Coordinates of C-alpha atoms and ligand atoms in Angstrom, one line a residue:
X1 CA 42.7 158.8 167.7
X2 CA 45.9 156.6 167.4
X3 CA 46.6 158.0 164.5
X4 CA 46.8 161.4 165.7
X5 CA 48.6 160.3 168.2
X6 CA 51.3 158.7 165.5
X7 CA 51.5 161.9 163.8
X8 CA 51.7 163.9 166.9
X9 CA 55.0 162.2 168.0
X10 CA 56.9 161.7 164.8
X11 CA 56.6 165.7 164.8
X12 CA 58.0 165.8 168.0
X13 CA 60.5 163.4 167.2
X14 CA 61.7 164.9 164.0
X15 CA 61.4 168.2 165.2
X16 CA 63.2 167.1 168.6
X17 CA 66.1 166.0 166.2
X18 CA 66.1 168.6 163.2
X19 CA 67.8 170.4 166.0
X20 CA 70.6 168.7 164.9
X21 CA 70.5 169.7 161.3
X22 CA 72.9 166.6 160.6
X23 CA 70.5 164.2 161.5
X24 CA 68.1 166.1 159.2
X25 CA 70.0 166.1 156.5
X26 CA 70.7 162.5 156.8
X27 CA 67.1 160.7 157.2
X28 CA 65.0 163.2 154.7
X29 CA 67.5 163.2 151.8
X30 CA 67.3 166.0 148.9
X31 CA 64.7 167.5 147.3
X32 CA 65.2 166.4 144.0
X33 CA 65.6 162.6 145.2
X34 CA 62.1 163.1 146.9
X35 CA 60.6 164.4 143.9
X36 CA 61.8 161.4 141.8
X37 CA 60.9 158.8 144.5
X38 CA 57.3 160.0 145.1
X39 CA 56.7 160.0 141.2
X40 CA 58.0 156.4 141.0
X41 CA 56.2 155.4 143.9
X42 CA 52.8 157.0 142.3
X43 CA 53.2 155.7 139.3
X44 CA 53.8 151.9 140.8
X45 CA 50.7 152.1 142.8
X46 CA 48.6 153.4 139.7
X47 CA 49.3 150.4 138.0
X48 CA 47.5 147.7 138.6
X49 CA 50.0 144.4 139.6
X50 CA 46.9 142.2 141.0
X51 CA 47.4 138.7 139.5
X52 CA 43.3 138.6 137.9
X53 CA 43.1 142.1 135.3
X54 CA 46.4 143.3 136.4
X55 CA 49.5 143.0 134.6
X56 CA 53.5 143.2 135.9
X57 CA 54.7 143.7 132.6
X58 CA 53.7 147.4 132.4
X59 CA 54.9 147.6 135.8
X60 CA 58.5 146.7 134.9
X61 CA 58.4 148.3 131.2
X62 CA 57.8 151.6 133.5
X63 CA 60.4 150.9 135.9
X64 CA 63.0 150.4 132.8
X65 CA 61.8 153.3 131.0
X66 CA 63.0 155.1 134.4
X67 CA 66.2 153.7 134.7
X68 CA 67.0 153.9 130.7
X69 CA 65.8 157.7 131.1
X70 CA 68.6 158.1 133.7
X71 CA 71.6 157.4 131.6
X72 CA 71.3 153.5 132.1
X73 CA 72.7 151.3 129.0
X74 CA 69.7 150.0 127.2
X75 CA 71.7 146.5 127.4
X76 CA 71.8 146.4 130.9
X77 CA 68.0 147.3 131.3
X78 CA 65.8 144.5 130.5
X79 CA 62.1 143.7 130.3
X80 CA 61.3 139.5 130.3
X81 CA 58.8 137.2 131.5
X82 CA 57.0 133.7 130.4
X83 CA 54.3 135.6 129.0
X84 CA 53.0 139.1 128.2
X85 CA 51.0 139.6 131.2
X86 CA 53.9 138.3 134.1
X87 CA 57.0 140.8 133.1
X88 CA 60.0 140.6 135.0
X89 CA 62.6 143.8 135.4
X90 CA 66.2 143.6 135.8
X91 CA 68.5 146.0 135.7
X92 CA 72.4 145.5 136.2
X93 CA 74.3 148.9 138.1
X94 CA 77.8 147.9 136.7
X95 CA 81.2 147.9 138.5
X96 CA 84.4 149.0 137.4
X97 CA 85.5 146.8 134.5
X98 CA 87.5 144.1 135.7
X99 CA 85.9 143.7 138.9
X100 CA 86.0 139.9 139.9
X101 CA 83.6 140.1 143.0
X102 CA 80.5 138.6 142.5
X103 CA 77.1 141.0 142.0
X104 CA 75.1 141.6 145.3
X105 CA 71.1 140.6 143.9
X106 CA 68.3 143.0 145.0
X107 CA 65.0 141.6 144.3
X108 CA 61.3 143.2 144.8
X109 CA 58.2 142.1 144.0
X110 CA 55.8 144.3 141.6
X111 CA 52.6 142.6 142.4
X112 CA 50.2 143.3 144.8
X113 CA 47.2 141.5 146.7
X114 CA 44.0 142.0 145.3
X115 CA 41.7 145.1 146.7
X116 CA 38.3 146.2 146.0
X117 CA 37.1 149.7 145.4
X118 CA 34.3 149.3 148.1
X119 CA 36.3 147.7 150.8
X120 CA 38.7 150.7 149.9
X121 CA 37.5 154.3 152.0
X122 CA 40.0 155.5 148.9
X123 CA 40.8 154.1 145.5
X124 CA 43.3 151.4 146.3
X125 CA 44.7 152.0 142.7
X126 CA 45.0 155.9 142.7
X127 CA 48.1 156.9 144.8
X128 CA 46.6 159.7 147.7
X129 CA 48.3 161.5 149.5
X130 CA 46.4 162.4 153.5
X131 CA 47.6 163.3 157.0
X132 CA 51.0 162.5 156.2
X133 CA 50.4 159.0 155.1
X134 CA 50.9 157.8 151.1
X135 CA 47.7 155.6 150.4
X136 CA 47.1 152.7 148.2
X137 CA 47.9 148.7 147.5
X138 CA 51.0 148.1 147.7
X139 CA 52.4 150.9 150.2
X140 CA 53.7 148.7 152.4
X141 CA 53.8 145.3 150.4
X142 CA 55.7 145.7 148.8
X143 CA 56.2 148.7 145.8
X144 CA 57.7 151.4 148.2
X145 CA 60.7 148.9 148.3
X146 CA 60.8 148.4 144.7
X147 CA 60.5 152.5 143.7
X148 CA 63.2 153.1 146.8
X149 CA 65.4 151.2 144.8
X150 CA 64.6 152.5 141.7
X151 CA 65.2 155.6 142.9
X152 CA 68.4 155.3 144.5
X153 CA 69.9 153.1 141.1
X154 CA 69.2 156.7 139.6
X155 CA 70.3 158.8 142.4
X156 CA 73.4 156.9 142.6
X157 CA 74.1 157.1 138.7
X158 CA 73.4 160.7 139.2
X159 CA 76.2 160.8 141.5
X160 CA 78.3 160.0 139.3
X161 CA 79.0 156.2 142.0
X162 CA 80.4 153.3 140.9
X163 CA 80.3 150.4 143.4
X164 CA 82.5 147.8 144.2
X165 CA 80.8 144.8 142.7
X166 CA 78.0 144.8 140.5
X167 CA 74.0 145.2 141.9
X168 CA 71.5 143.7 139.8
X169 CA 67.9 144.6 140.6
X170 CA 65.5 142.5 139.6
X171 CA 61.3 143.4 140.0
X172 CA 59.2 140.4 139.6
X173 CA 56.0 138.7 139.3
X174 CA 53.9 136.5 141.3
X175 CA 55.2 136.7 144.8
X176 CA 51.8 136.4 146.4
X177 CA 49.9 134.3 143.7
X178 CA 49.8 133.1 140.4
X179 CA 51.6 130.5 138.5
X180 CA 54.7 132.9 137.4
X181 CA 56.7 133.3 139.7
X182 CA 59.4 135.8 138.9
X183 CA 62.4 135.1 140.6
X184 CA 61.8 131.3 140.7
X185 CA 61.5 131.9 136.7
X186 CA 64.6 134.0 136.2
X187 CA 66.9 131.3 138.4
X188 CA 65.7 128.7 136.6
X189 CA 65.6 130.9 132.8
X190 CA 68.1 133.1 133.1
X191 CA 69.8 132.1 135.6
X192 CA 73.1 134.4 134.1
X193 CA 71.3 137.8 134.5
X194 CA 70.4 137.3 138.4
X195 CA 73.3 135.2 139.8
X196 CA 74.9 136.8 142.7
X197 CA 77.2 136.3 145.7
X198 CA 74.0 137.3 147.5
X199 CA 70.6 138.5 148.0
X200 CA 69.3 141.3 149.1
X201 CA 65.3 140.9 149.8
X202 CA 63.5 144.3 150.9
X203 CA 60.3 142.4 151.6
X204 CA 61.0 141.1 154.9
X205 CA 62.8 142.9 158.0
X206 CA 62.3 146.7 158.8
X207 CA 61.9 149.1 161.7
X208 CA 59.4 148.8 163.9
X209 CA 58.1 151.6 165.7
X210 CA 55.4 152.7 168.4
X211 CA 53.8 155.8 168.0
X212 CA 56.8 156.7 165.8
X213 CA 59.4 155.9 168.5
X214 CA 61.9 153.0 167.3
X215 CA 62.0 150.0 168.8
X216 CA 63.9 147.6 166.9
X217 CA 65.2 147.2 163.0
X218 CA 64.9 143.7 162.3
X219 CA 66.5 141.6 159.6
X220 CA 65.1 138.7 158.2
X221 CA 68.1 135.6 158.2
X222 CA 66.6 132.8 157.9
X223 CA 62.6 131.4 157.7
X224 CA 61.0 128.4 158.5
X225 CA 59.0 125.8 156.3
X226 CA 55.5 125.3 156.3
X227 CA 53.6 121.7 156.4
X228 CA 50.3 120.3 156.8
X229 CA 49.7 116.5 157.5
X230 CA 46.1 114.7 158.2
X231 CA 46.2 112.7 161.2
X232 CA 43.2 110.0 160.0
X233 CA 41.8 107.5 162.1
X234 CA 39.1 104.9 160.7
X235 CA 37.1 102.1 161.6
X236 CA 34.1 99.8 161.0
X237 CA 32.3 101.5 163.4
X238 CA 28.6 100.2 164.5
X239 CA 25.7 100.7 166.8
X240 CA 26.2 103.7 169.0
X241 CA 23.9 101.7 171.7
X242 CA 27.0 98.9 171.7
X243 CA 30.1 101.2 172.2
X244 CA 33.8 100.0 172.1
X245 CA 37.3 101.3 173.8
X246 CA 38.2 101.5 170.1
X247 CA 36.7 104.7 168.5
X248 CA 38.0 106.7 165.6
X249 CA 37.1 110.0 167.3
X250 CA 39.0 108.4 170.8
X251 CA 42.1 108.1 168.3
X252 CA 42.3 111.4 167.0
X253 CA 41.4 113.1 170.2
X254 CA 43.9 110.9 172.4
X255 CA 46.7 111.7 169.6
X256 CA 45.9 115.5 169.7
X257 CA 46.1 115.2 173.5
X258 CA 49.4 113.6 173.4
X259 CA 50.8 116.8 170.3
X260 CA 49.4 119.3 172.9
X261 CA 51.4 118.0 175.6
X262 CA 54.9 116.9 173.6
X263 CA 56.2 120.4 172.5
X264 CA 59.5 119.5 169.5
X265 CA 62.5 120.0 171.3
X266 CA 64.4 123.5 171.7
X267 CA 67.0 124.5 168.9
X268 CA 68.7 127.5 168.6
X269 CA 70.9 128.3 165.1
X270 CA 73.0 131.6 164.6
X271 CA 70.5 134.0 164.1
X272 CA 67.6 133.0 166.5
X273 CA 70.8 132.8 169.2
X274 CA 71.7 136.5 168.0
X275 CA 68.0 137.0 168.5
X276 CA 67.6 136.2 171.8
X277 CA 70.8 137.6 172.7
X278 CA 70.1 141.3 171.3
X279 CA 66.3 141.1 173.1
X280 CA 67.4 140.3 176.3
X281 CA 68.9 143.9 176.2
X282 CA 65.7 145.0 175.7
X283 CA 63.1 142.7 178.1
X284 CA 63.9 143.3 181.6
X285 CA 63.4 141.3 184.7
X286 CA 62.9 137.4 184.2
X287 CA 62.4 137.3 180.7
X288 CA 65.6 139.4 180.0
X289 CA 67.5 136.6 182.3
X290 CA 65.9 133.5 180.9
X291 CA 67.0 135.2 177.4
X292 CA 70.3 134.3 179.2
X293 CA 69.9 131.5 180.5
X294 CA 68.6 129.5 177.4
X295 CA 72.0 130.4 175.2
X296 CA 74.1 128.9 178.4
X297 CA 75.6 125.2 177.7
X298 CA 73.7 123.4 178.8
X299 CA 70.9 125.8 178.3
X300 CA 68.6 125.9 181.5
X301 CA 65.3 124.0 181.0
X302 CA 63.2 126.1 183.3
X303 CA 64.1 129.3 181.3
X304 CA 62.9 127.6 178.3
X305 CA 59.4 126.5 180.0
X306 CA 58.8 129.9 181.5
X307 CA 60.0 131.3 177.5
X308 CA 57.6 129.3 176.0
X309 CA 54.2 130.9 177.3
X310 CA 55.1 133.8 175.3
X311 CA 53.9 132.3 171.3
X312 CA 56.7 134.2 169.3
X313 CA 59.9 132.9 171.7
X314 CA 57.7 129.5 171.5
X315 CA 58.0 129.5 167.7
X316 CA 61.6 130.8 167.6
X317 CA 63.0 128.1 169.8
X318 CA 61.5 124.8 168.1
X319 CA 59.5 123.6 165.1
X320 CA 56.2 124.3 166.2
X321 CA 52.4 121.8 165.1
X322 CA 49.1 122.5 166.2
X323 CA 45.9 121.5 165.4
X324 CA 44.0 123.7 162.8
X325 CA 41.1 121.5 161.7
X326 CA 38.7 119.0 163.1
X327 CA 36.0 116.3 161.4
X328 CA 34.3 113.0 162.2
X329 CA 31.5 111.2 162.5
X330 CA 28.5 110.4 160.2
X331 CA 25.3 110.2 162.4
X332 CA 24.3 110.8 165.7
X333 CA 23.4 107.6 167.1
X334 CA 26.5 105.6 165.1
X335 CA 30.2 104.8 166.5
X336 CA 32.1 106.7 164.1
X337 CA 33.6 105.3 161.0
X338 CA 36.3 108.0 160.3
X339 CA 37.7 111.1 162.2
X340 CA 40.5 113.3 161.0
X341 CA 42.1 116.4 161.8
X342 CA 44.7 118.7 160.2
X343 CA 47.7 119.3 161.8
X344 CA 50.0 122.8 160.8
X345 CA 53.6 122.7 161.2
X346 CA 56.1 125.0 161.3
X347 CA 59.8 123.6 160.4
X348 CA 62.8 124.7 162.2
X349 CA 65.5 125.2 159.5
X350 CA 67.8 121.9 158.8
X351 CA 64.3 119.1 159.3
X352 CA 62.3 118.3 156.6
X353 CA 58.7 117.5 156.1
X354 CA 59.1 114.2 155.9
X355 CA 61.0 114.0 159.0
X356 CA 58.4 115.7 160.6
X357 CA 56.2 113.1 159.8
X358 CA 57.8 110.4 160.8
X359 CA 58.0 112.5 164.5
X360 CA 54.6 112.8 164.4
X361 CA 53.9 109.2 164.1
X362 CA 55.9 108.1 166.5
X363 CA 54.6 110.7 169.0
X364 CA 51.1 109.3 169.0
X365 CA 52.8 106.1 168.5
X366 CA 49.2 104.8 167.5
X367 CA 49.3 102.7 165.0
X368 CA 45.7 102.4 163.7
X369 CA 46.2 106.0 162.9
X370 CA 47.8 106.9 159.0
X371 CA 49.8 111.1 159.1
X372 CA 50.0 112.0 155.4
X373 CA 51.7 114.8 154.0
X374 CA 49.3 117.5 152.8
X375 CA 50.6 119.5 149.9
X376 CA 49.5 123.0 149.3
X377 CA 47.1 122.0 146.1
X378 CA 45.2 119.8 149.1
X379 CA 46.9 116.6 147.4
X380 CA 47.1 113.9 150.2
X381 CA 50.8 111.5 150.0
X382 CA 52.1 109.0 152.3
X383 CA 55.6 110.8 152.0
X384 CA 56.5 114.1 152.8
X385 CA 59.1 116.2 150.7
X386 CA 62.8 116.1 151.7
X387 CA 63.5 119.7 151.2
X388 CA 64.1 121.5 154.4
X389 CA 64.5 124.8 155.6
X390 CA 67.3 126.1 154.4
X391 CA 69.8 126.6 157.3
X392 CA 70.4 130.3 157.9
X393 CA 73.1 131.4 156.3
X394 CA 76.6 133.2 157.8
X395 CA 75.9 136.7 159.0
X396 CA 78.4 138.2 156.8
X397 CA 80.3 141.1 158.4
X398 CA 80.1 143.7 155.1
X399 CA 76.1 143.5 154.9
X400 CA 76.0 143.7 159.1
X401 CA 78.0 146.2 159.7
X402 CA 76.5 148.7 156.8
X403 CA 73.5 148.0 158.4
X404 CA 74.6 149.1 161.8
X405 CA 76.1 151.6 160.8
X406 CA 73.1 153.5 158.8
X407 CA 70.8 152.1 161.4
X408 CA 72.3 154.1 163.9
X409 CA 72.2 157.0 161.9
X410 CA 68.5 157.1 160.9
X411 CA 67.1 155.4 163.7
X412 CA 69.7 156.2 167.1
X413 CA 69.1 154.1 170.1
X414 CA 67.3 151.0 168.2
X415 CA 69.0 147.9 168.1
X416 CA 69.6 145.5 165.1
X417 CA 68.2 142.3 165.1
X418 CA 68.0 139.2 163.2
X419 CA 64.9 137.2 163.0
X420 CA 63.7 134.0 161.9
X421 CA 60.1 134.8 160.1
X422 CA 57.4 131.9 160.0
X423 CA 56.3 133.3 156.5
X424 CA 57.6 132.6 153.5
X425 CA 58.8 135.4 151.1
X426 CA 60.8 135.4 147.5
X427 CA 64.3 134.5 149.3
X428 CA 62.9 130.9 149.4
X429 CA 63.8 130.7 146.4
X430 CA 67.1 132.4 146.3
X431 CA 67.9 130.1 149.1
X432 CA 67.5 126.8 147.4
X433 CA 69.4 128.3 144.5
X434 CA 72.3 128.2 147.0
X435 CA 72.1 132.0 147.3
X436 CA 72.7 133.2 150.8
X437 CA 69.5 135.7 151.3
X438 CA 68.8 138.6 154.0
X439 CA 65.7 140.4 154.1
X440 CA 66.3 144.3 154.7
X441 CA 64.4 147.4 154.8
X442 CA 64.0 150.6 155.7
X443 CA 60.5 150.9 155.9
X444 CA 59.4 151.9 159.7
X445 CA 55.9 150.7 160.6
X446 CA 54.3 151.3 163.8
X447 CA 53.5 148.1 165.4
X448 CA 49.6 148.7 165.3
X449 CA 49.8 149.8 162.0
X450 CA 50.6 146.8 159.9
X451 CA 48.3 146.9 157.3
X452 CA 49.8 144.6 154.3
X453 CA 47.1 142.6 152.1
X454 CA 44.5 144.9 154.2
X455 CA 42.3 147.5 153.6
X456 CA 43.4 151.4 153.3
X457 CA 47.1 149.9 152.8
X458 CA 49.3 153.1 153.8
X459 CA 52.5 154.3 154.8
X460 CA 54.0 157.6 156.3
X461 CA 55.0 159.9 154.0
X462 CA 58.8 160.3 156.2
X463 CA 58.9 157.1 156.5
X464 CA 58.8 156.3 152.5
X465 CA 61.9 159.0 152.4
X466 CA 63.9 158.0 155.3
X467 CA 63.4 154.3 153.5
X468 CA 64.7 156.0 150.2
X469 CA 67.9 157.4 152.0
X470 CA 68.2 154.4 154.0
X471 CA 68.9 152.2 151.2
X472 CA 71.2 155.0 149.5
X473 CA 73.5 155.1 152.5
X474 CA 73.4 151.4 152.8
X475 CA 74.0 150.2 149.1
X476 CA 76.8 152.8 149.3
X477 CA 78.3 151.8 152.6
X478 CA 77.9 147.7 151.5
X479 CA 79.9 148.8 147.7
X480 CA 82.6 151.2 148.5
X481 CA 86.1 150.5 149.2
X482 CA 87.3 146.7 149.0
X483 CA 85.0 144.0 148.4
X484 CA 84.6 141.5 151.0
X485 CA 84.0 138.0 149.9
X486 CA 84.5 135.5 152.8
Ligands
LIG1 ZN1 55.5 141.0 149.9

């Protein structure tokens, strides 16, 4: 039924609007671009990208063959990768010769998250097309971004454009698994063919809708880091019929007690402050007013308490741990020898893991308990890295204001905000390369309708075109007249 009910009002929307032929014009593009984008986009989705049979190589040789078709210089097109199964694409849309302004990077993932035929109700590697949505893996993570720029590199060489500064588009392997990671390979390879002023990451950030009606278009500024520690308490234990004050389980419970109750303190950067300035225009009441009140100096401390009931302004105002796992005890009727749990942590830009660790200890300020770092491969270590979150970089004015200015356009009425996402996407990378990085796109997906990594992955047919003539109007309005470089 919601579905219908989705379909039902983008017709009334479009329709309400098509009165205004303008606005038509504007967020369904030409024929001929639509043509060309939905043939890219089917022929992404029919090749398989997964990282166990699939292969990204064929993925970006068909991409190129695209781009090379359309008048592209066969040097500027290239096909390359650590082996023949993890192909990388990158293509370089030149600038007038001479220009001196650094290249603006887009980057896209090719690969997709595996699917199986019979979780699938359709083939999740045959491109369908049904009640206005386009269906297959990869739909909405993340290879309608990477055919919308592929078509709008063509439709703007078609055009006869030539920007300000050079954009490089670079499709890649390995963003949600696998050992080859595309972009991390290129910085650290090729370093020459990708470097840029800045990045442009279509995998993060988008419009959000309900029942077709915008809400918000969201940017992605910044992210935080992800941690795991084990909080391990042991001890020689005994005869459960002679019990002592000091118990391993005790431990672990009392320190868990003590993280429940000692929430990290409040920080606010540029973009989480631009956050919560832009949605208090849109809550109302006393949300919309502690909004307020937590950007005042000082910031007022009941705002932030009454704020942080709500789990996303919780997370966007401090690094966040909680508990996620739980073991101890060997026997019923013995005081236990070892309890542990696993602590998940979620890192405010400009701390590190390790300092993170060192917060944890001395909140439970225990010390027969030990807090080791946890890496991803499960590898235990009594330090924790000192990378940290990257802090977010400057909102720079040319990419803000392009996007403002098409936002408004293709999606009137729905404010642009920055976010701070508690995933982890390609621009990690880019970031530690020292390559400022915003995620944008112009995807809309209804907020009940997020289906990435899921089954019966799909997106609305208008919204894969307004997406294509979102990024033509922006790439356009961020690459004509002079080049900003602050
Ligand atoms: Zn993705």
């Amino acid at each position: 039924m919601k579905y219908r009910g989705c379909v039902e009002s983008v017709i009334v929307l479009v329709c309400g609007l098509c009165a205004q032929a303008a606005w038509c014009a504007a967020s369904r593009g030409d024929a001929a671009t639509r043509e060309t984008a939905r043939d890219i986009f089917k022929e992404l989705i029919e090749i398989n990208t997964t990282d166990s049979i699939g292969s990204t190589t064929v993925a970006a040789q068909a991409m190129a063959k695209r781009l090379l078709d359309a008048g592209f210089p066969q040097a500027d097109v290239v096909v390359i990768g650590p082996n023949g199964r993890k192909g990388n694409m990158v293509a370089r849309y030149r600038a007038k010769p001479g220009t001196t302004s650094r290249p603006i990077l887009i980057i896209g993932h090719l690969d997709v998250v595996e699917a199986r035929r019979e979780d699938w109700t359709t083939d999740p590697f045959q491109f369908v097309e049904q009640d206005g949505y386009f269906y297959g893996r990869g739909t909405q993570d993340m290879k309608e971004a990477d055919a919308i720029a592929v078509a709008d590199f063509i439709r703007l060489k078609k055009a006869g454009y030539v920007p300000n500064r050079d954009i490089i588009l670079a499709l890649t392997a390995d963003e949600e698994g696998g050992k080859s990671n595309g972009v991390d390979w290129l910085l650290k390879n090729h370093r020459d063919l990708i470097d840029a002023e800045f990045v442009l990451n279509p995998d993060s950030g988008g419009v959000t809708t309900d029942h077709g009606r915008p809400l918000t278009v969201e940017f992605e500024a910044t992210e935080k880091l992800y941690a795991d520690y084990q909080v391990l308490a042991t001890n020689p234990g005994g005869h459960s019929s002679l019990p002592k004050p000091d118990n391993a389980i005790y431990h672990i419970a009392d320190a868990l007690g003590v993280l429940e109750k000692s929430p990290f303190p409040f920080e606010l950067n540029t973009v989480t402050r631009e956050y919560f300035g832009q949605m208090a225009k849109i809550e109302t009441g006393q949300t919309a007013a502690d909004m307020r009140a937590i950007l005042g100096e000082p910031p007022d401390t009941a705002a932030i308490q009454r704020l942080s009931r709500d789990a996303r302004y919780n997370s966007t105002m401090r690094t966040t741990c909680v508990a996620t796992m739980l073991s101890g005890g060997h026997a019923t009727n013995a005081l236990p020898q070892r309890a542990e749990a696993n602590v998940n942590c979620r890192i405010f830009p400009g701390h590190s893991q390790e300092d993170i660790r060192l917060a944890l200890i001395h909140m439970f300020n225990d010390p027969t308990l030990t807090v080791r770092y946890r890496s991803d491969a499960g590898e235990l270590t009594d330090q924790g890295s000192d990378r940290k979150a990257m802090a977010p970089p400057p909102l720079r004015a040319d990419v803000m204001d392009s996007l403002r200015k098409v936002a408004a356009k293709l999606w009137p009425g729905a404010p642009v905000i920055p976010t701070m996402v508690t995933g982890s996407s390609d621009s990690i990378y880019t970031m530690n390369a020292g390559i400022p990085s915003y995620g944008i796109s112009g995807i809309a997906i209804d907020r009940d309708d997020v289906r990435m990594h899921g089954k019966d992955e799909r997106l609305k047919v208008d919204s894969y075109y307004t997406g294509v003539e979102f990024y033509y109007q922006f790439l356009k309005a961020l690459t004509t007249g002079k080049a900003r470089n602050p």
